[in-house]
Amino acid sequence: MNNTKWWQTAVIYQVYPRSFQDSDGDGIGDLRGMINRLDYLEQLGITAIWLSPVYKSPNDDNGYDISDYRDIMTEFGTMADMDELIEKAKLRNIRIIMDLVVNHTSDEHPWFIEARQGKDNPYRDYYIWRDPVNGGVPNSLRSSFSGSAWEFDEASGQYYLHLFSRRQPDLNWENPKVRQEVWDMMNFWLDKGVGGFRMDVIDLVGKIPDQEITGNGPKLHEYLQEMHRETFGKHDVLTVGETWGATPEVAKLYSNPDRKELSMVFQFEHIGLDQQEGKDKWDLKPLSVNELKQVLAKWQIELGNEGWNSLFWNNHDLPRIVSRWGDDGKYRVESAKMFAILLHLMKGTPYIYQGEEIGMTNYPIKDISEAQDIETVNMYHERLAQGYAKEDIIASINAKGRDNARTPMQWDATPNAGFTSGQPWLHVNPNYAEINVEANLADPDSVFHCYRKLIELRKNNPIVVWGEFELVEDVPEEVFMYFRRYKGETWLVTANFSPAPVTLEMPEIGLVSEFMIGNYARDAADFQQLQLQPYEAFVTKLA
Ligand code: TEU
């Protein structure tokens, strides 16, 4: 393909640094620990590492509240460690993608400390301040972490906006000085040789608070085009925006190469399918596999050549997919592999979240005292006050809470799963004795080796990167089946998205010439009348 970008053939691995690998026994993951695990990531075969924030932070939101964009969080190590990580990753042809959190800062950032000094401070309009209305909050904007998005500042008698925690004041992007500060900071990291940025809630930076507009504001794309011109446009880097409300039409605005904005976005339409209409993520409904098929197929087809898909099931904000939509009991390995095969054969750039590649699961809590995440804790107290039953709130937390993804990486069967020699900052899932990297590496049929083979398939077969996608419609609801076609070659991906066997008539599929990968043993012969096993998935090359 002409003008191929490296991130179109890439597979990205997300590290949540706090939970990846501790090297100094303080119970918190760190950069040295990551450096010590680069060989493992190289063995998996990934191309780049998306690092959740490692900057100085008071950790009100575990690093997504930044107090110094140009220094490293003390618990994670030093800037010298960061430079070493970038360098040693590069030696393995692995790029480091930084997490760019510029919708807001920490309230301990010097800019906010200045801004808070008074209305005349030169940094005041780095943030969004409003007078009370009728003696109260300026309007009904809500925080994602419960309650009003407005916090009263006694000293000045004004409110400031925070779409997340009250310790994460929103930056005022209408102020050109703020944008210049962001450009300068991004260029600082680009000059260090980072491979790009994941852009935290970047769809919010065009907000118009007085009209209660938060996502996709009128100046958003103007700002992104300015960012492109002033920073990464001169570099061959990956930029991926976190855009919760994006539709394919909106996604094209971000990722159409002619618009000179971003490489791609994380869209979350499939992620919201087990959430009641118009409600919060905590208000659950069963997943419809048909809806999932239609949504993912739509994204595969509608971006066309005007954008590029990111492909993910997991991240540090989401429950682990094998517990959420698979089976984390009897068919844990089979369903973990089914999710991997189904996603990694699609068109786009796959993202693997730490632990996904070994089939890690959610960690159910019994009491709110076991929860660490601010989003979860705030919701618990808000819903308790609203009269929700405690057991219902805990059930929602166990289904959708962010701590599920943040339990320490399970390296081996030694205490604390080999994550730390100290007291881990968050509970380790007790199933680490069985589910860990060491056991996966030793088992040629493990989830890890399934991911490693999928990454190899993508590297060695252009059809996986460039092939056209076509959903197969006339199959049972629980069967997710699609073609990929490229330069006369046709591959068929078949997945049973259920714990029950399914009988499938496939005579029209034609002869199978090669069995590429699957999570059950199966030879190329018997594809005319099939009984798919629980969560069975496989890929066949057709004659
Ligand atoms: O998340 C954006 C965001 O909206 C999430 O908080 C989401 O609403 C929720 O977690 C759904 O489960 C980004 C980061 O990924 C998240 O970790 C931060 O807490 C948030 O922004 C604020 O920076």
XYZ file of C-alpha atoms and ligand atoms in Angstrom:
566
model
C 0.000 0.000 0.000
C 1.337 3.461 -0.807
C 1.812 6.018 1.997
C 1.336 3.301 4.605
C 1.717 4.619 8.140
C 3.586 2.477 10.688
C 0.615 2.618 13.053
C -1.626 0.993 10.401
C 0.307 -2.266 10.709
C 0.982 -1.844 14.436
C -0.332 -3.603 17.547
C -0.355 -1.348 20.612
C -0.019 -2.540 24.224
C -1.453 -0.392 27.014
C 0.462 -0.277 30.299
C -1.247 1.047 33.432
C 2.074 1.855 35.160
C 0.745 1.714 38.726
C -0.175 -1.951 38.293
C 2.356 -3.310 35.814
C 5.607 -4.137 37.662
C 7.045 -2.776 40.898
C 10.862 -2.800 41.107
C 11.554 -1.158 44.494
C 9.106 -2.876 46.830
C 6.844 0.133 47.517
C 3.826 -1.782 46.162
C 3.461 0.563 43.196
C 4.508 -0.223 39.621
C 7.311 1.916 38.194
C 9.391 2.720 35.104
C 12.277 0.464 36.169
C 9.793 -2.388 36.437
C 8.604 -1.661 32.899
C 12.169 -1.606 31.575
C 12.690 -5.028 33.185
C 9.641 -6.356 31.276
C 10.502 -5.077 27.782
C 11.758 -8.534 26.739
C 8.315 -9.957 27.570
C 6.572 -7.325 25.459
C 9.030 -7.891 22.616
C 8.251 -11.629 22.798
C 4.522 -10.844 22.525
C 5.393 -8.961 19.340
C 3.801 -5.567 20.004
C 4.897 -2.436 18.120
C 4.251 0.310 20.658
C 3.364 0.860 24.306
C 0.635 3.346 25.300
C 1.642 4.479 28.777
C -1.133 5.720 31.050
C 0.133 8.944 32.685
C 3.530 8.838 34.400
C 3.765 12.594 35.115
C 3.877 14.194 38.564
C 0.450 13.847 40.133
C -1.237 13.775 43.575
C -3.140 10.732 42.218
C -6.658 11.891 42.968
C -7.482 10.106 39.710
C -4.392 7.854 39.548
C -2.272 10.139 37.404
C -5.026 11.652 35.248
C -4.634 14.748 37.471
C -1.290 16.177 36.444
C 0.683 18.702 38.505
C 3.814 18.803 36.290
C 3.717 17.647 32.652
C 7.503 17.727 32.396
C 8.460 15.610 35.378
C 7.880 12.006 36.438
C 5.633 10.932 39.330
C 7.945 10.224 42.269
C 6.552 6.717 42.835
C 7.252 5.836 39.181
C 10.918 6.952 39.155
C 12.860 9.719 37.429
C 13.113 11.446 34.057
C 16.357 9.494 33.560
C 14.321 6.280 33.916
C 11.856 7.647 31.362
C 14.635 8.446 28.896
C 16.033 4.928 29.443
C 12.625 3.357 28.816
C 12.225 5.294 25.543
C 15.735 4.302 24.491
C 15.550 0.626 25.447
C 12.122 0.246 23.887
C 13.457 1.795 20.679
C 16.243 -0.816 20.609
C 13.419 -3.385 20.385
C 11.561 -1.388 17.710
C 8.912 -0.480 20.282
C 7.684 3.135 20.400
C 6.405 4.818 23.569
C 3.015 6.564 23.235
C 2.387 9.129 25.986
C -1.031 9.780 27.540
C -1.869 13.435 26.850
C -4.237 14.737 29.546
C -4.926 18.355 28.642
C -8.662 18.781 29.159
C -7.776 19.469 32.796
C -4.853 19.591 35.208
C -4.485 18.726 38.873
C -5.521 21.441 41.332
C -1.890 21.201 42.486
C -0.571 22.327 39.105
C 1.243 25.706 39.492
C -1.118 27.211 36.917
C -4.141 26.472 39.128
C -2.361 27.463 42.328
C -1.717 30.842 40.659
C -5.205 31.075 39.152
C -6.703 30.506 42.591
C -4.823 33.574 43.975
C -7.488 35.870 42.617
C -9.468 37.207 39.677
C -6.599 39.450 38.536
C -3.995 36.712 38.451
C -2.525 36.261 34.934
C -3.290 32.542 35.148
C -6.941 33.069 36.175
C -8.335 32.427 32.702
C -6.227 29.347 32.177
C -9.306 27.799 33.814
C -13.074 28.279 33.651
C -14.538 30.490 36.392
C -18.128 31.663 36.704
C -20.118 33.764 39.217
C -22.876 32.058 41.184
C -26.326 32.094 39.631
C -29.201 32.621 42.090
C -26.680 31.983 44.848
C -25.711 28.583 43.503
C -23.931 26.692 40.748
C -23.802 28.480 37.346
C -25.685 25.665 35.549
C -26.570 21.979 35.652
C -23.350 20.551 34.199
C -22.492 17.303 35.993
C -19.144 15.702 36.802
C -18.389 12.197 35.459
C -17.401 11.447 39.038
C -20.809 12.346 40.521
C -22.240 15.669 41.639
C -22.046 19.105 40.071
C -19.225 19.991 37.657
C -18.868 23.318 39.518
C -16.766 23.741 42.700
C -17.144 26.897 44.793
C -13.946 28.853 45.544
C -14.537 30.743 48.799
C -11.632 33.159 48.299
C -12.956 34.629 45.048
C -16.654 33.832 45.441
C -16.643 32.131 42.049
C -17.093 28.565 40.849
C -14.587 26.701 38.687
C -15.485 23.937 36.209
C -14.379 20.311 36.617
C -15.944 17.669 34.381
C -14.139 15.036 36.461
C -13.032 15.289 40.084
C -13.088 18.647 41.850
C -9.305 18.252 41.980
C -9.181 18.167 38.152
C -10.076 21.740 37.079
C -10.837 22.047 33.351
C -8.416 24.111 31.262
C -9.829 26.986 29.229
C -8.881 26.101 25.636
C -10.391 29.323 24.330
C -7.329 31.001 25.873
C -4.505 30.925 23.264
C -1.938 30.988 26.087
C -3.291 27.646 27.312
C -3.014 26.131 23.844
C 0.548 27.422 23.479
C 1.482 25.878 26.827
C 0.104 22.554 25.568
C 1.986 22.803 22.261
C 5.239 23.571 24.088
C 4.765 20.615 26.404
C 3.955 18.247 23.522
C 7.072 19.370 21.666
C 9.111 18.727 24.834
C 8.003 15.080 24.690
C 8.317 14.791 20.904
C 11.894 16.075 21.196
C 12.486 13.180 23.607
C 11.585 10.763 20.838
C 8.163 9.530 21.956
C 6.126 7.742 19.310
C 2.953 9.762 19.781
C 0.054 10.521 22.075
C -3.182 9.008 23.311
C -5.363 12.045 23.928
C -7.499 11.847 27.058
C -11.118 13.022 26.494
C -9.877 15.211 23.645
C -13.488 15.610 22.410
C -14.129 17.826 25.458
C -11.542 20.559 24.835
C -13.934 22.492 22.585
C -16.527 22.811 25.367
C -18.855 25.815 25.676
C -19.791 25.627 29.379
C -22.353 28.458 29.281
C -24.347 26.525 26.680
C -23.677 23.258 28.537
C -21.858 21.936 25.453
C -19.088 19.530 26.483
C -18.209 17.063 23.674
C -17.610 18.012 20.030
C -17.705 21.783 20.592
C -17.682 24.185 17.617
C -13.948 24.974 17.805
C -12.714 21.442 18.590
C -11.396 20.615 15.128
C -9.888 24.076 14.747
C -7.871 23.407 17.912
C -6.809 19.950 16.701
C -5.659 21.315 13.359
C -3.678 23.968 15.225
C -2.190 21.210 17.433
C -1.218 19.249 14.296
C 0.497 22.330 12.807
C 2.253 23.353 16.017
C 3.411 19.925 17.248
C 3.154 16.386 15.872
C 2.393 17.279 12.235
C 6.111 17.432 11.640
C 6.688 13.949 13.100
C 5.862 10.381 12.024
C 3.872 9.586 15.170
C 0.598 7.977 16.265
C -2.131 10.218 17.674
C -5.274 8.516 18.994
C -8.084 10.536 20.525
C -10.382 9.250 23.263
C -13.776 10.329 21.950
C -16.613 8.711 23.877
C -19.455 10.123 21.802
C -17.967 9.631 18.332
C -20.069 8.258 15.474
C -18.415 7.165 12.200
C -19.267 10.554 10.683
C -17.646 12.377 13.608
C -14.683 9.980 13.603
C -13.961 10.904 9.982
C -13.590 14.537 11.084
C -10.828 13.473 13.465
C -9.033 10.908 11.322
C -9.491 11.784 7.642
C -5.813 12.287 6.665
C -6.742 15.266 4.461
C -7.940 17.156 7.546
C -4.531 16.945 9.270
C -5.876 16.149 12.721
C -5.394 12.713 14.348
C -4.414 9.211 13.193
C -7.485 7.581 14.696
C -9.898 7.688 17.637
C -11.138 5.309 20.320
C -14.874 5.059 19.677
C -17.023 3.487 22.399
C -20.307 2.628 20.677
C -19.762 -1.115 21.170
C -18.705 -0.517 24.782
C -22.072 1.054 25.650
C -24.187 -1.869 24.412
C -24.708 -3.377 27.897
C -25.872 -0.063 29.361
C -29.546 0.926 29.620
C -30.542 3.646 27.108
C -30.056 7.146 28.475
C -28.698 5.847 31.774
C -25.224 5.543 33.335
C -22.690 2.774 32.754
C -23.807 1.319 36.121
C -27.354 0.652 34.835
C -26.849 -2.699 33.207
C -28.644 -4.604 30.457
C -27.668 -7.856 28.746
C -25.504 -7.569 25.637
C -27.220 -8.331 22.317
C -24.718 -10.121 20.062
C -26.714 -8.961 17.046
C -26.302 -5.327 18.133
C -22.585 -5.916 18.651
C -22.259 -7.388 15.169
C -24.121 -4.472 13.592
C -22.130 -1.809 15.474
C -18.690 -3.297 14.803
C -19.559 -3.994 11.142
C -20.768 -0.401 10.748
C -17.439 0.935 12.015
C -15.507 -1.494 9.806
C -17.363 -0.302 6.707
C -18.305 3.350 7.246
C -14.848 4.822 7.936
C -13.791 3.681 4.474
C -10.697 5.589 3.355
C -11.609 8.614 5.458
C -10.301 7.264 8.707
C -8.772 4.346 10.571
C -10.290 2.124 13.247
C -8.840 1.446 16.655
C -9.796 -2.048 17.836
C -10.176 -2.763 21.565
C -12.214 -4.579 24.198
C -10.304 -3.423 27.253
C -8.531 -0.477 28.843
C -7.859 0.886 32.346
C -11.435 2.249 32.566
C -13.271 -0.901 31.483
C -14.056 -4.233 33.145
C -12.132 -7.168 31.729
C -13.882 -8.486 28.622
C -13.651 -12.171 29.529
C -15.687 -11.430 32.685
C -17.933 -8.872 31.002
C -19.097 -10.665 27.823
C -17.311 -14.028 27.958
C -16.990 -16.697 30.631
C -14.351 -16.206 33.341
C -15.074 -19.650 34.749
C -15.322 -22.890 32.783
C -14.620 -21.381 29.358
C -12.243 -18.607 30.402
C -9.399 -19.598 28.046
C -11.710 -20.384 25.135
C -13.668 -17.137 25.454
C -10.515 -15.041 25.972
C -9.117 -16.466 22.725
C -12.474 -15.986 20.955
C -12.407 -12.255 21.777
C -8.789 -12.033 20.590
C -9.392 -13.813 17.270
C -12.628 -11.924 16.566
C -11.010 -8.511 17.152
C -7.504 -9.006 15.755
C -8.751 -10.151 12.347
C -10.687 -6.902 11.884
C -9.431 -3.881 9.936
C -7.745 -1.299 12.142
C -5.068 -1.055 14.837
C -5.568 -3.493 17.735
C -4.898 -2.401 21.325
C -4.077 -4.978 24.016
C -4.578 -3.903 27.640
C -2.115 -5.353 30.157
C -3.277 -8.769 31.343
C -5.775 -9.233 28.495
C -3.138 -11.339 26.715
C -3.124 -13.876 29.568
C -6.886 -13.901 30.169
C -6.984 -11.917 33.396
C -10.425 -11.479 34.954
C -12.448 -9.023 37.051
C -11.967 -8.963 40.809
C -15.346 -8.883 42.646
C -15.507 -6.901 45.890
C -17.913 -7.406 48.803
C -17.644 -3.993 50.401
C -16.935 -0.461 49.184
C -13.900 -0.350 51.522
C -12.170 -2.624 48.983
C -12.668 -0.076 46.157
C -9.955 2.463 45.297
C -11.213 4.297 42.199
C -12.671 7.778 42.752
C -15.371 7.228 40.118
C -16.589 4.109 41.924
C -16.397 5.518 45.456
C -18.186 8.772 44.539
C -20.927 6.865 42.706
C -21.401 4.517 45.670
C -22.037 7.349 48.116
C -24.199 9.289 45.655
C -26.427 6.285 44.893
C -26.604 5.240 48.553
C -27.907 8.731 49.361
C -30.396 8.370 46.497
C -31.780 5.234 48.076
C -30.222 2.504 45.918
C -29.747 -0.821 47.720
C -26.134 -1.413 48.767
C -26.026 -4.867 47.160
C -27.270 -3.451 43.849
C -24.563 -0.778 43.892
C -21.876 -3.369 44.677
C -23.224 -5.560 41.833
C -22.860 -2.616 39.428
C -19.329 -1.984 40.689
C -18.372 -5.624 40.182
C -19.751 -5.482 36.635
C -18.364 -2.119 35.517
C -15.980 -0.679 38.099
C -12.602 0.542 36.877
C -10.650 -1.242 39.637
C -11.449 -4.509 37.824
C -8.857 -3.583 35.192
C -6.368 -2.129 37.654
C -5.512 -5.125 39.838
C -1.781 -5.812 39.554
C -0.398 -7.654 36.546
C -0.108 -11.369 37.312
C 3.464 -12.406 36.449
C 3.812 -15.721 38.298
C 2.517 -17.813 41.205
C 4.819 -16.273 43.847
C 3.296 -13.911 46.494
C 1.520 -10.898 44.999
C 1.821 -12.593 41.588
C 5.420 -11.407 41.313
C 4.128 -7.824 40.959
C 5.752 -6.523 44.137
C 7.811 -7.668 47.107
C 5.906 -5.108 49.185
C 2.257 -4.409 49.998
C 0.430 -3.925 46.656
C -1.408 -0.586 46.331
C -4.539 -2.492 45.195
C -5.586 -6.090 45.920
C -4.081 -8.786 43.672
C -6.647 -11.116 42.121
C -6.300 -14.405 44.081
C -6.580 -16.360 40.806
C -2.980 -15.328 40.047
C -1.836 -18.784 41.154
C -3.443 -20.190 37.987
C -3.604 -17.128 35.725
C -0.127 -15.643 35.258
C 2.477 -14.845 32.617
C 4.858 -17.625 33.625
C 2.184 -20.322 33.209
C 1.072 -18.773 29.893
C 4.600 -18.693 28.485
C 5.090 -22.363 29.395
C 1.836 -23.507 27.749
C 1.984 -23.453 23.921
C -1.838 -23.474 23.884
C -2.198 -20.468 26.219
C -4.030 -17.194 25.690
C -0.624 -15.484 25.432
C 0.525 -17.649 22.545
C -2.830 -17.085 20.812
C -2.197 -13.324 20.966
C 1.423 -13.794 19.851
C 0.248 -15.849 16.823
C -2.421 -13.276 15.954
C 0.209 -10.520 15.970
C 2.381 -12.686 13.700
C -0.574 -13.311 11.347
C -1.057 -9.525 11.057
C 2.638 -8.979 10.394
C 2.873 -11.684 7.704
C -0.449 -11.318 5.857
C -1.411 -7.954 4.281
C -5.045 -9.124 4.073
C -5.324 -8.665 7.852
C -4.307 -5.002 7.618
C -5.811 -4.011 4.260
C -8.544 -6.552 3.426
C -12.121 -5.370 2.908
C -14.600 -6.441 5.609
C -17.971 -8.102 4.960
C -20.277 -9.303 7.734
C -22.011 -12.657 7.126
C -25.656 -11.969 8.039
C -27.526 -15.258 7.561
C -26.124 -17.096 10.563
C -27.529 -17.806 14.046
C -27.547 -14.709 16.307
C -24.711 -15.950 18.513
C -22.418 -16.597 15.543
C -20.255 -13.628 14.570
C -18.830 -14.350 11.113
C -17.126 -12.106 8.613
C -15.008 -12.148 5.446
C -11.828 -10.304 4.747
C -10.880 -9.990 1.057
C -7.676 -8.655 -0.476
C -6.112 -9.097 -3.925
C -7.999 -12.290 -4.713
C -7.526 -13.811 -1.271
C -10.485 -14.530 1.013
C -10.352 -15.282 4.724
C -13.352 -16.181 6.848
C -13.546 -15.495 10.587
C -16.075 -17.562 12.519
C -16.868 -17.097 16.206
C -19.458 -18.660 18.499
C -20.197 -15.846 20.938
C -21.907 -18.197 23.399
C -21.275 -20.983 25.938
C -23.509 -23.389 24.000
C -22.535 -25.472 20.958
C -24.085 -24.195 17.700
C -24.691 -26.213 14.540
C -23.737 -24.320 11.402
C -24.369 -25.171 7.771
C -21.555 -23.710 5.687
C -21.644 -25.422 2.236
C -21.640 -22.076 0.412
C -18.372 -21.187 2.022
C -16.533 -23.327 -0.513
C -13.418 -25.351 0.101
C -11.164 -24.384 2.920
C -7.571 -24.231 1.746
C -5.956 -23.446 5.088
C -6.863 -23.333 8.778
C -5.053 -20.198 9.991
C -5.776 -20.121 13.735
C -8.416 -21.388 16.155
C -9.109 -22.027 19.832
C -10.078 -25.680 19.344
C -8.259 -28.355 17.354
C -9.936 -28.661 13.944
C -8.635 -29.795 10.571
C -9.386 -28.154 7.244
C -11.661 -31.012 6.069
C -14.843 -30.767 8.141
C -16.297 -27.367 7.203
C -19.461 -28.377 5.400
C -21.691 -29.105 8.426
C -20.121 -27.782 11.607
C -20.886 -27.937 15.266
C -19.156 -24.928 16.826
C -17.966 -25.628 20.354
C -18.588 -23.183 23.251
C -16.887 -19.875 22.367
C -15.169 -21.546 19.422
C -13.447 -19.169 17.008
C -11.282 -19.861 13.994
C -9.955 -18.317 10.819
C -9.930 -20.131 7.494
C -8.394 -19.165 4.174
C -10.798 -20.099 1.387
C -9.641 -21.597 -1.901
O -11.691 8.738 30.800
C -12.739 9.499 30.272
C -14.016 9.075 30.808
O -15.017 9.654 30.529
C -14.030 7.912 31.710
O -13.876 8.385 33.036
C -15.324 7.186 31.544
O -16.372 8.093 31.609
C -15.551 6.226 32.628
O -14.322 5.843 33.152
C -16.303 5.067 32.022
O -15.958 3.903 32.704
C -10.431 9.375 30.733
C -9.412 8.434 31.353
O -9.321 7.258 30.561
C -9.877 8.140 32.764
O -9.042 7.166 33.382
C -9.848 9.433 33.554
O -10.396 9.193 34.847
C -10.678 10.524 32.862
O -10.466 10.599 31.465
C -10.291 11.888 33.412
O -8.974 12.176 32.992
